[in-house]
Amino acid sequence: MSEDIPFDRSFDLVPGVVKEIAPGIRALCAGNASPFTFKGTVTYIVGRGHVAIIDPGPDDDKHVTALLDAVRNETVGHVLVTHTHRDHSPAVPRIVTATGAKTYGEGPHRASRPLNIGESNRLDAAADIDFRPDVALKDGEIVSGKGFTFEAIATPGHTANHMAFALKESNVLFSGDHVMGWSTSIVAPPDGAMSDYMNSLHKLTGRTEEIYFPGHGNPIQDAPRFVRSYIRHREGREESILHRLAKGEADIPTLVRAIYIGIDPRLVGAAGLSVLAHLEDLVARGVVATDGPPSIAGVYRFGA
Ligand SMILES: [Zn+2]
């Protein structure tokens, strides 16, 4: 795939085994490995004695048990959720029942735009539509507990309700699925939106955090440089789409074949949605045209 990004596909966690990965930050990997989740969702525990949990993960018995074991004899006052995909938030109710923690997040799951006529949301199965945070956070809002202070950073794009959380005490960022070291993020309409996603990447380039802790994969060192490579990668993908359209109109399968050389067959569907996300953005900017609203079955050409 895209080797213009300095990916790190090593991984240091064993599912079910909690590990202190930085002073006051513990990580626990759920055993839900897949082509979309890498080695599994990483749940973070921040603090000692009084702790916050970030992304409790999937509703999986082993993971929930390991997470509750890890915080035994500690007070869990806060559960923060980066976004409402089924590998991140469905364990929340069981963690809340066991700990009495308050939940924080941007809001319930929602699509980035209304469905077009005749369009079905093929991403429904990936969403946790039950999550409702006790406290709905706005961009820039502070969540603090004993020993930790988080700044909520609205980072829509992967989902409309995605948030990253900056830990002020150690100047690190919990980046959820917005920025991950092992892979690009999936931006798939209608849940995701490319224009939002790019804005959310640019937003991070103005920040000071050097290390990111993502929802999947190892921590990202030198994160600002990594984010810049993410931005360049998307710009390159857009160029590839335009390059192909310069040769004549094309549908999405044709564009996927032209752009994603040697792609894992299991990821072709996701690649098509990612191309659709770019095309939606290009159509909105008047660079590319199609008949009717941009759709997965549409034919695309240069021009307004
Ligand atoms: Zn996700």
PDB file of N, CA, C and O in Angstrom, residues 238-303:
ATOM      1  N   GLU A 238      -5.691  12.031  -3.940  1.00  0.00           N
ATOM      2  CA  GLU A 238      -6.548  12.920  -4.735  1.00  0.00           C
ATOM      3  C   GLU A 238      -5.921  13.159  -6.119  1.00  0.00           C
ATOM      4  O   GLU A 238      -6.599  13.107  -7.144  1.00  0.00           O
ATOM      5  N   GLU A 239      -4.614  13.391  -6.126  1.00  0.00           N
ATOM      6  CA  GLU A 239      -3.914  13.584  -7.410  1.00  0.00           C
ATOM      7  C   GLU A 239      -4.053  12.361  -8.301  1.00  0.00           C
ATOM      8  O   GLU A 239      -4.239  12.477  -9.514  1.00  0.00           O
ATOM      9  N   SER A 240      -3.939  11.164  -7.701  1.00  0.00           N
ATOM     10  CA  SER A 240      -4.063   9.928  -8.486  1.00  0.00           C
ATOM     11  C   SER A 240      -5.446   9.821  -9.109  1.00  0.00           C
ATOM     12  O   SER A 240      -5.588   9.383 -10.261  1.00  0.00           O
ATOM     13  N   ILE A 241      -6.472  10.190  -8.347  1.00  0.00           N
ATOM     14  CA  ILE A 241      -7.845  10.156  -8.882  1.00  0.00           C
ATOM     15  C   ILE A 241      -7.953  11.120 -10.061  1.00  0.00           C
ATOM     16  O   ILE A 241      -8.465  10.768 -11.130  1.00  0.00           O
ATOM     17  N   LEU A 242      -7.425  12.334  -9.894  1.00  0.00           N
ATOM     18  CA  LEU A 242      -7.526  13.336 -10.963  1.00  0.00           C
ATOM     19  C   LEU A 242      -6.705  12.902 -12.177  1.00  0.00           C
ATOM     20  O   LEU A 242      -7.112  13.110 -13.325  1.00  0.00           O
ATOM     21  N   HIS A 243      -5.560  12.289 -11.910  1.00  0.00           N
ATOM     22  CA  HIS A 243      -4.699  11.799 -12.982  1.00  0.00           C
ATOM     23  C   HIS A 243      -5.463  10.774 -13.826  1.00  0.00           C
ATOM     24  O   HIS A 243      -5.437  10.809 -15.063  1.00  0.00           O
ATOM     25  N   ARG A 244      -6.171   9.865 -13.156  1.00  0.00           N
ATOM     26  CA  ARG A 244      -6.941   8.849 -13.882  1.00  0.00           C
ATOM     27  C   ARG A 244      -8.109   9.479 -14.639  1.00  0.00           C
ATOM     28  O   ARG A 244      -8.386   9.112 -15.787  1.00  0.00           O
ATOM     29  N   LEU A 245      -8.777  10.457 -14.013  1.00  0.00           N
ATOM     30  CA  LEU A 245      -9.926  11.096 -14.672  1.00  0.00           C
ATOM     31  C   LEU A 245      -9.479  11.951 -15.866  1.00  0.00           C
ATOM     32  O   LEU A 245     -10.268  12.191 -16.789  1.00  0.00           O
ATOM     33  N   ALA A 246      -8.218  12.373 -15.847  1.00  0.00           N
ATOM     34  CA  ALA A 246      -7.689  13.152 -16.980  1.00  0.00           C
ATOM     35  C   ALA A 246      -7.673  12.301 -18.253  1.00  0.00           C
ATOM     36  O   ALA A 246      -7.715  12.823 -19.366  1.00  0.00           O
ATOM     37  N   LYS A 247      -7.648  10.978 -18.062  1.00  0.00           N
ATOM     38  CA  LYS A 247      -7.643  10.074 -19.222  1.00  0.00           C
ATOM     39  C   LYS A 247      -9.050   9.759 -19.700  1.00  0.00           C
ATOM     40  O   LYS A 247      -9.227   9.055 -20.698  1.00  0.00           O
ATOM     41  N   GLY A 248     -10.066  10.203 -18.946  1.00  0.00           N
ATOM     42  CA  GLY A 248     -11.443   9.922 -19.331  1.00  0.00           C
ATOM     43  C   GLY A 248     -12.278   9.569 -18.118  1.00  0.00           C
ATOM     44  O   GLY A 248     -11.733   9.267 -17.053  1.00  0.00           O
ATOM     45  N   GLU A 249     -13.595   9.593 -18.296  1.00  0.00           N
ATOM     46  CA  GLU A 249     -14.482   9.334 -17.151  1.00  0.00           C
ATOM     47  C   GLU A 249     -14.266   7.911 -16.635  1.00  0.00           C
ATOM     48  O   GLU A 249     -13.804   7.028 -17.371  1.00  0.00           O
ATOM     49  N   ALA A 250     -14.609   7.717 -15.365  1.00  0.00           N
ATOM     50  CA  ALA A 250     -14.374   6.407 -14.747  1.00  0.00           C
ATOM     51  C   ALA A 250     -15.352   6.190 -13.603  1.00  0.00           C
ATOM     52  O   ALA A 250     -15.833   7.148 -12.978  1.00  0.00           O
ATOM     53  N   ASP A 251     -15.651   4.900 -13.347  1.00  0.00           N
ATOM     54  CA  ASP A 251     -16.443   4.577 -12.156  1.00  0.00           C
ATOM     55  C   ASP A 251     -15.494   4.211 -11.011  1.00  0.00           C
ATOM     56  O   ASP A 251     -14.271   4.157 -11.200  1.00  0.00           O
ATOM     57  N   ILE A 252     -16.065   3.965  -9.843  1.00  0.00           N
ATOM     58  CA  ILE A 252     -15.221   3.755  -8.662  1.00  0.00           C
ATOM     59  C   ILE A 252     -14.380   2.470  -8.737  1.00  0.00           C
ATOM     60  O   ILE A 252     -13.188   2.501  -8.423  1.00  0.00           O
ATOM     61  N   PRO A 253     -14.940   1.319  -9.198  1.00  0.00           N
ATOM     62  CA  PRO A 253     -14.070   0.133  -9.322  1.00  0.00           C
ATOM     63  C   PRO A 253     -12.861   0.387 -10.224  1.00  0.00           C
ATOM     64  O   PRO A 253     -11.757  -0.085  -9.944  1.00  0.00           O
ATOM     65  N   THR A 254     -13.065   1.146 -11.308  1.00  0.00           N
ATOM     66  CA  THR A 254     -11.949   1.473 -12.208  1.00  0.00           C
ATOM     67  C   THR A 254     -10.905   2.317 -11.477  1.00  0.00           C
ATOM     68  O   THR A 254      -9.695   2.081 -11.606  1.00  0.00           O
ATOM     69  N   LEU A 255     -11.368   3.282 -10.696  1.00  0.00           N
ATOM     70  CA  LEU A 255     -10.441   4.143  -9.952  1.00  0.00           C
ATOM     71  C   LEU A 255      -9.683   3.339  -8.902  1.00  0.00           C
ATOM     72  O   LEU A 255      -8.474   3.516  -8.714  1.00  0.00           O
ATOM     73  N   VAL A 256     -10.370   2.417  -8.223  1.00  0.00           N
ATOM     74  CA  VAL A 256      -9.708   1.588  -7.198  1.00  0.00           C
ATOM     75  C   VAL A 256      -8.602   0.757  -7.844  1.00  0.00           C
ATOM     76  O   VAL A 256      -7.481   0.685  -7.334  1.00  0.00           O
ATOM     77  N   ARG A 257      -8.906   0.155  -9.007  1.00  0.00           N
ATOM     78  CA  ARG A 257      -7.889  -0.660  -9.687  1.00  0.00           C
ATOM     79  C   ARG A 257      -6.691   0.185 -10.106  1.00  0.00           C
ATOM     80  O   ARG A 257      -5.546  -0.265 -10.057  1.00  0.00           O
ATOM     81  N   ALA A 258      -6.965   1.435 -10.491  1.00  0.00           N
ATOM     82  CA  ALA A 258      -5.886   2.304 -10.963  1.00  0.00           C
ATOM     83  C   ALA A 258      -5.011   2.797  -9.811  1.00  0.00           C
ATOM     84  O   ALA A 258      -3.825   3.059  -9.990  1.00  0.00           O
ATOM     85  N   ILE A 259      -5.593   2.930  -8.612  1.00  0.00           N
ATOM     86  CA  ILE A 259      -4.895   3.601  -7.505  1.00  0.00           C
ATOM     87  C   ILE A 259      -4.307   2.616  -6.507  1.00  0.00           C
ATOM     88  O   ILE A 259      -3.195   2.787  -6.023  1.00  0.00           O
ATOM     89  N   TYR A 260      -5.061   1.583  -6.158  1.00  0.00           N
ATOM     90  CA  TYR A 260      -4.631   0.657  -5.109  1.00  0.00           C
ATOM     91  C   TYR A 260      -4.013  -0.582  -5.753  1.00  0.00           C
ATOM     92  O   TYR A 260      -4.691  -1.574  -5.992  1.00  0.00           O
ATOM     93  N   ILE A 261      -2.739  -0.514  -6.011  1.00  0.00           N
ATOM     94  CA  ILE A 261      -2.063  -1.650  -6.641  1.00  0.00           C
ATOM     95  C   ILE A 261      -1.742  -2.682  -5.557  1.00  0.00           C
ATOM     96  O   ILE A 261      -1.168  -2.346  -4.521  1.00  0.00           O
ATOM     97  N   GLY A 262      -2.129  -3.930  -5.777  1.00  0.00           N
ATOM     98  CA  GLY A 262      -1.788  -5.002  -4.833  1.00  0.00           C
ATOM     99  C   GLY A 262      -2.533  -4.935  -3.517  1.00  0.00           C
ATOM    100  O   GLY A 262      -2.031  -5.379  -2.486  1.00  0.00           O
ATOM    101  N   ILE A 263      -3.741  -4.387  -3.533  1.00  0.00           N
ATOM    102  CA  ILE A 263      -4.512  -4.252  -2.286  1.00  0.00           C
ATOM    103  C   ILE A 263      -5.014  -5.609  -1.803  1.00  0.00           C
ATOM    104  O   ILE A 263      -5.318  -6.503  -2.604  1.00  0.00           O
ATOM    105  N   ASP A 264      -5.070  -5.788  -0.480  1.00  0.00           N
ATOM    106  CA  ASP A 264      -5.674  -6.960   0.162  1.00  0.00           C
ATOM    107  C   ASP A 264      -7.132  -7.038  -0.316  1.00  0.00           C
ATOM    108  O   ASP A 264      -7.897  -6.089  -0.157  1.00  0.00           O
ATOM    109  N   PRO A 265      -7.536  -8.176  -0.951  1.00  0.00           N
ATOM    110  CA  PRO A 265      -8.907  -8.270  -1.492  1.00  0.00           C
ATOM    111  C   PRO A 265      -9.988  -7.969  -0.455  1.00  0.00           C
ATOM    112  O   PRO A 265     -11.072  -7.495  -0.793  1.00  0.00           O
ATOM    113  N   ARG A 266      -9.685  -8.215   0.824  1.00  0.00           N
ATOM    114  CA  ARG A 266     -10.686  -7.959   1.869  1.00  0.00           C
ATOM    115  C   ARG A 266     -10.922  -6.461   2.069  1.00  0.00           C
ATOM    116  O   ARG A 266     -11.853  -6.054   2.741  1.00  0.00           O
ATOM    117  N   LEU A 267     -10.012  -5.635   1.520  1.00  0.00           N
ATOM    118  CA  LEU A 267     -10.111  -4.192   1.741  1.00  0.00           C
ATOM    119  C   LEU A 267     -10.628  -3.433   0.518  1.00  0.00           C
ATOM    120  O   LEU A 267     -10.715  -2.206   0.540  1.00  0.00           O
ATOM    121  N   VAL A 268     -11.007  -4.179  -0.546  1.00  0.00           N
ATOM    122  CA  VAL A 268     -11.443  -3.505  -1.781  1.00  0.00           C
ATOM    123  C   VAL A 268     -12.704  -2.676  -1.540  1.00  0.00           C
ATOM    124  O   VAL A 268     -12.822  -1.545  -2.026  1.00  0.00           O
ATOM    125  N   GLY A 269     -13.643  -3.210  -0.760  1.00  0.00           N
ATOM    126  CA  GLY A 269     -14.872  -2.470  -0.464  1.00  0.00           C
ATOM    127  C   GLY A 269     -14.570  -1.167   0.255  1.00  0.00           C
ATOM    128  O   GLY A 269     -15.110  -0.099  -0.076  1.00  0.00           O
ATOM    129  N   ALA A 270     -13.685  -1.238   1.251  1.00  0.00           N
ATOM    130  CA  ALA A 270     -13.303  -0.038   2.011  1.00  0.00           C
ATOM    131  C   ALA A 270     -12.580   0.956   1.108  1.00  0.00           C
ATOM    132  O   ALA A 270     -12.787   2.169   1.217  1.00  0.00           O
ATOM    133  N   ALA A 271     -11.755   0.434   0.194  1.00  0.00           N
ATOM    134  CA  ALA A 271     -11.035   1.322  -0.727  1.00  0.00           C
ATOM    135  C   ALA A 271     -12.025   2.073  -1.618  1.00  0.00           C
ATOM    136  O   ALA A 271     -11.866   3.264  -1.879  1.00  0.00           O
ATOM    137  N   GLY A 272     -13.070   1.383  -2.070  1.00  0.00           N
ATOM    138  CA  GLY A 272     -14.101   2.023  -2.889  1.00  0.00           C
ATOM    139  C   GLY A 272     -14.773   3.161  -2.134  1.00  0.00           C
ATOM    140  O   GLY A 272     -15.006   4.240  -2.686  1.00  0.00           O
ATOM    141  N   LEU A 273     -15.061   2.933  -0.860  1.00  0.00           N
ATOM    142  CA  LEU A 273     -15.705   3.988  -0.064  1.00  0.00           C
ATOM    143  C   LEU A 273     -14.742   5.148   0.186  1.00  0.00           C
ATOM    144  O   LEU A 273     -15.143   6.309   0.242  1.00  0.00           O
ATOM    145  N   SER A 274     -13.447   4.821   0.327  1.00  0.00           N
ATOM    146  CA  SER A 274     -12.451   5.874   0.514  1.00  0.00           C
ATOM    147  C   SER A 274     -12.351   6.748  -0.741  1.00  0.00           C
ATOM    148  O   SER A 274     -12.275   7.987  -0.651  1.00  0.00           O
ATOM    149  N   VAL A 275     -12.390   6.095  -1.919  1.00  0.00           N
ATOM    150  CA  VAL A 275     -12.385   6.856  -3.180  1.00  0.00           C
ATOM    151  C   VAL A 275     -13.658   7.701  -3.278  1.00  0.00           C
ATOM    152  O   VAL A 275     -13.609   8.875  -3.670  1.00  0.00           O
ATOM    153  N   LEU A 276     -14.799   7.123  -2.874  1.00  0.00           N
ATOM    154  CA  LEU A 276     -16.046   7.896  -2.864  1.00  0.00           C
ATOM    155  C   LEU A 276     -15.899   9.136  -1.972  1.00  0.00           C
ATOM    156  O   LEU A 276     -16.361  10.223  -2.320  1.00  0.00           O
ATOM    157  N   ALA A 277     -15.232   8.973  -0.827  1.00  0.00           N
ATOM    158  CA  ALA A 277     -15.038  10.114   0.087  1.00  0.00           C
ATOM    159  C   ALA A 277     -14.257  11.227  -0.600  1.00  0.00           C
ATOM    160  O   ALA A 277     -14.601  12.405  -0.494  1.00  0.00           O
ATOM    161  N   HIS A 278     -13.199  10.854  -1.335  1.00  0.00           N
ATOM    162  CA  HIS A 278     -12.444  11.860  -2.091  1.00  0.00           C
ATOM    163  C   HIS A 278     -13.327  12.513  -3.155  1.00  0.00           C
ATOM    164  O   HIS A 278     -13.291  13.728  -3.351  1.00  0.00           O
ATOM    165  N   LEU A 279     -14.118  11.672  -3.860  1.00  0.00           N
ATOM    166  CA  LEU A 279     -14.944  12.201  -4.946  1.00  0.00           C
ATOM    167  C   LEU A 279     -16.013  13.159  -4.425  1.00  0.00           C
ATOM    168  O   LEU A 279     -16.279  14.188  -5.039  1.00  0.00           O
ATOM    169  N   GLU A 280     -16.606  12.825  -3.280  1.00  0.00           N
ATOM    170  CA  GLU A 280     -17.586  13.751  -2.675  1.00  0.00           C
ATOM    171  C   GLU A 280     -16.961  15.122  -2.461  1.00  0.00           C
ATOM    172  O   GLU A 280     -17.556  16.161  -2.751  1.00  0.00           O
ATOM    173  N   ASP A 281     -15.740  15.101  -1.931  1.00  0.00           N
ATOM    174  CA  ASP A 281     -15.020  16.340  -1.650  1.00  0.00           C
ATOM    175  C   ASP A 281     -14.716  17.082  -2.965  1.00  0.00           C
ATOM    176  O   ASP A 281     -14.917  18.299  -3.068  1.00  0.00           O
ATOM    177  N   LEU A 282     -14.255  16.341  -3.969  1.00  0.00           N
ATOM    178  CA  LEU A 282     -13.900  16.960  -5.259  1.00  0.00           C
ATOM    179  C   LEU A 282     -15.128  17.522  -5.966  1.00  0.00           C
ATOM    180  O   LEU A 282     -15.063  18.588  -6.596  1.00  0.00           O
ATOM    181  N   VAL A 283     -16.264  16.818  -5.855  1.00  0.00           N
ATOM    182  CA  VAL A 283     -17.500  17.311  -6.468  1.00  0.00           C
ATOM    183  C   VAL A 283     -17.954  18.580  -5.742  1.00  0.00           C
ATOM    184  O   VAL A 283     -18.339  19.570  -6.374  1.00  0.00           O
ATOM    185  N   ALA A 284     -17.866  18.559  -4.403  1.00  0.00           N
ATOM    186  CA  ALA A 284     -18.274  19.747  -3.623  1.00  0.00           C
ATOM    187  C   ALA A 284     -17.423  20.952  -3.992  1.00  0.00           C
ATOM    188  O   ALA A 284     -17.892  22.093  -3.966  1.00  0.00           O
ATOM    189  N   ARG A 285     -16.166  20.708  -4.341  1.00  0.00           N
ATOM    190  CA  ARG A 285     -15.268  21.812  -4.707  1.00  0.00           C
ATOM    191  C   ARG A 285     -15.372  22.179  -6.184  1.00  0.00           C
ATOM    192  O   ARG A 285     -14.650  23.062  -6.658  1.00  0.00           O
ATOM    193  N   GLY A 286     -16.205  21.460  -6.952  1.00  0.00           N
ATOM    194  CA  GLY A 286     -16.413  21.793  -8.355  1.00  0.00           C
ATOM    195  C   GLY A 286     -15.303  21.321  -9.281  1.00  0.00           C
ATOM    196  O   GLY A 286     -15.215  21.744 -10.418  1.00  0.00           O
ATOM    197  N   VAL A 287     -14.437  20.425  -8.781  1.00  0.00           N
ATOM    198  CA  VAL A 287     -13.312  19.944  -9.588  1.00  0.00           C
ATOM    199  C   VAL A 287     -13.750  18.752 -10.451  1.00  0.00           C
ATOM    200  O   VAL A 287     -13.271  18.568 -11.563  1.00  0.00           O
ATOM    201  N   VAL A 288     -14.656  17.949  -9.886  1.00  0.00           N
ATOM    202  CA  VAL A 288     -15.105  16.726 -10.554  1.00  0.00           C
ATOM    203  C   VAL A 288     -16.625  16.782 -10.647  1.00  0.00           C
ATOM    204  O   VAL A 288     -17.291  17.372  -9.786  1.00  0.00           O
ATOM    205  N   ALA A 289     -17.176  16.165 -11.693  1.00  0.00           N
ATOM    206  CA  ALA A 289     -18.628  16.143 -11.875  1.00  0.00           C
ATOM    207  C   ALA A 289     -19.128  14.710 -11.962  1.00  0.00           C
ATOM    208  O   ALA A 289     -18.375  13.791 -12.310  1.00  0.00           O
ATOM    209  N   THR A 290     -20.393  14.526 -11.619  1.00  0.00           N
ATOM    210  CA  THR A 290     -21.071  13.242 -11.755  1.00  0.00           C
ATOM    211  C   THR A 290     -22.550  13.540 -11.913  1.00  0.00           C
ATOM    212  O   THR A 290     -22.981  14.678 -11.702  1.00  0.00           O
ATOM    213  N   ASP A 291     -23.346  12.557 -12.318  1.00  0.00           N
ATOM    214  CA  ASP A 291     -24.783  12.790 -12.463  1.00  0.00           C
ATOM    215  C   ASP A 291     -25.460  12.522 -11.128  1.00  0.00           C
ATOM    216  O   ASP A 291     -25.320  11.435 -10.584  1.00  0.00           O
ATOM    217  N   GLY A 292     -26.181  13.502 -10.602  1.00  0.00           N
ATOM    218  CA  GLY A 292     -26.838  13.354  -9.309  1.00  0.00           C
ATOM    219  C   GLY A 292     -25.820  13.446  -8.193  1.00  0.00           C
ATOM    220  O   GLY A 292     -24.663  13.819  -8.424  1.00  0.00           O
ATOM    221  N   PRO A 293     -26.228  13.091  -6.956  1.00  0.00           N
ATOM    222  CA  PRO A 293     -25.275  13.147  -5.855  1.00  0.00           C
ATOM    223  C   PRO A 293     -24.178  12.084  -6.033  1.00  0.00           C
ATOM    224  O   PRO A 293     -24.438  11.032  -6.630  1.00  0.00           O
ATOM    225  N   PRO A 294     -22.966  12.348  -5.557  1.00  0.00           N
ATOM    226  CA  PRO A 294     -21.900  11.346  -5.677  1.00  0.00           C
ATOM    227  C   PRO A 294     -22.351  10.034  -5.031  1.00  0.00           C
ATOM    228  O   PRO A 294     -22.862  10.049  -3.915  1.00  0.00           O
ATOM    229  N   SER A 295     -22.206   8.934  -5.744  1.00  0.00           N
ATOM    230  CA  SER A 295     -22.611   7.646  -5.172  1.00  0.00           C
ATOM    231  C   SER A 295     -21.593   6.588  -5.549  1.00  0.00           C
ATOM    232  O   SER A 295     -20.784   6.777  -6.455  1.00  0.00           O
ATOM    233  N   ILE A 296     -21.675   5.471  -4.850  1.00  0.00           N
ATOM    234  CA  ILE A 296     -20.718   4.374  -5.046  1.00  0.00           C
ATOM    235  C   ILE A 296     -20.849   3.807  -6.469  1.00  0.00           C
ATOM    236  O   ILE A 296     -19.892   3.264  -7.028  1.00  0.00           O
ATOM    237  N   ALA A 297     -22.042   3.960  -7.082  1.00  0.00           N
ATOM    238  CA  ALA A 297     -22.267   3.425  -8.433  1.00  0.00           C
ATOM    239  C   ALA A 297     -22.072   4.478  -9.519  1.00  0.00           C
ATOM    240  O   ALA A 297     -22.265   4.195 -10.695  1.00  0.00           O
ATOM    241  N   GLY A 298     -21.686   5.698  -9.138  1.00  0.00           N
ATOM    242  CA  GLY A 298     -21.625   6.799 -10.086  1.00  0.00           C
ATOM    243  C   GLY A 298     -20.450   6.712 -11.057  1.00  0.00           C
ATOM    244  O   GLY A 298     -19.502   5.944 -10.872  1.00  0.00           O
ATOM    245  N   VAL A 299     -20.548   7.511 -12.143  1.00  0.00           N
ATOM    246  CA  VAL A 299     -19.454   7.677 -13.097  1.00  0.00           C
ATOM    247  C   VAL A 299     -18.978   9.118 -12.950  1.00  0.00           C
ATOM    248  O   VAL A 299     -19.777  10.045 -12.875  1.00  0.00           O
ATOM    249  N   TYR A 300     -17.635   9.288 -12.931  1.00  0.00           N
ATOM    250  CA  TYR A 300     -17.050  10.585 -12.579  1.00  0.00           C
ATOM    251  C   TYR A 300     -16.192  11.115 -13.714  1.00  0.00           C
ATOM    252  O   TYR A 300     -15.563  10.345 -14.435  1.00  0.00           O
ATOM    253  N   ARG A 301     -16.205  12.441 -13.872  1.00  0.00           N
ATOM    254  CA  ARG A 301     -15.414  13.080 -14.934  1.00  0.00           C
ATOM    255  C   ARG A 301     -14.931  14.431 -14.434  1.00  0.00           C
ATOM    256  O   ARG A 301     -15.451  14.977 -13.454  1.00  0.00           O
ATOM    257  N   PHE A 302     -13.964  14.972 -15.113  1.00  0.00           N
ATOM    258  CA  PHE A 302     -13.452  16.306 -14.809  1.00  0.00           C
ATOM    259  C   PHE A 302     -14.521  17.348 -15.033  1.00  0.00           C
ATOM    260  O   PHE A 302     -15.357  17.208 -15.919  1.00  0.00           O
ATOM    261  N   GLY A 303     -14.499  18.419 -14.270  1.00  0.00           N
ATOM    262  CA  GLY A 303     -15.323  19.585 -14.584  1.00  0.00           C
ATOM    263  C   GLY A 303     -16.517  19.741 -13.684  1.00  0.00           C
ATOM    264  O   GLY A 303     -16.944  18.787 -13.033  1.00  0.00           O
TER     265      GLY A 303
END
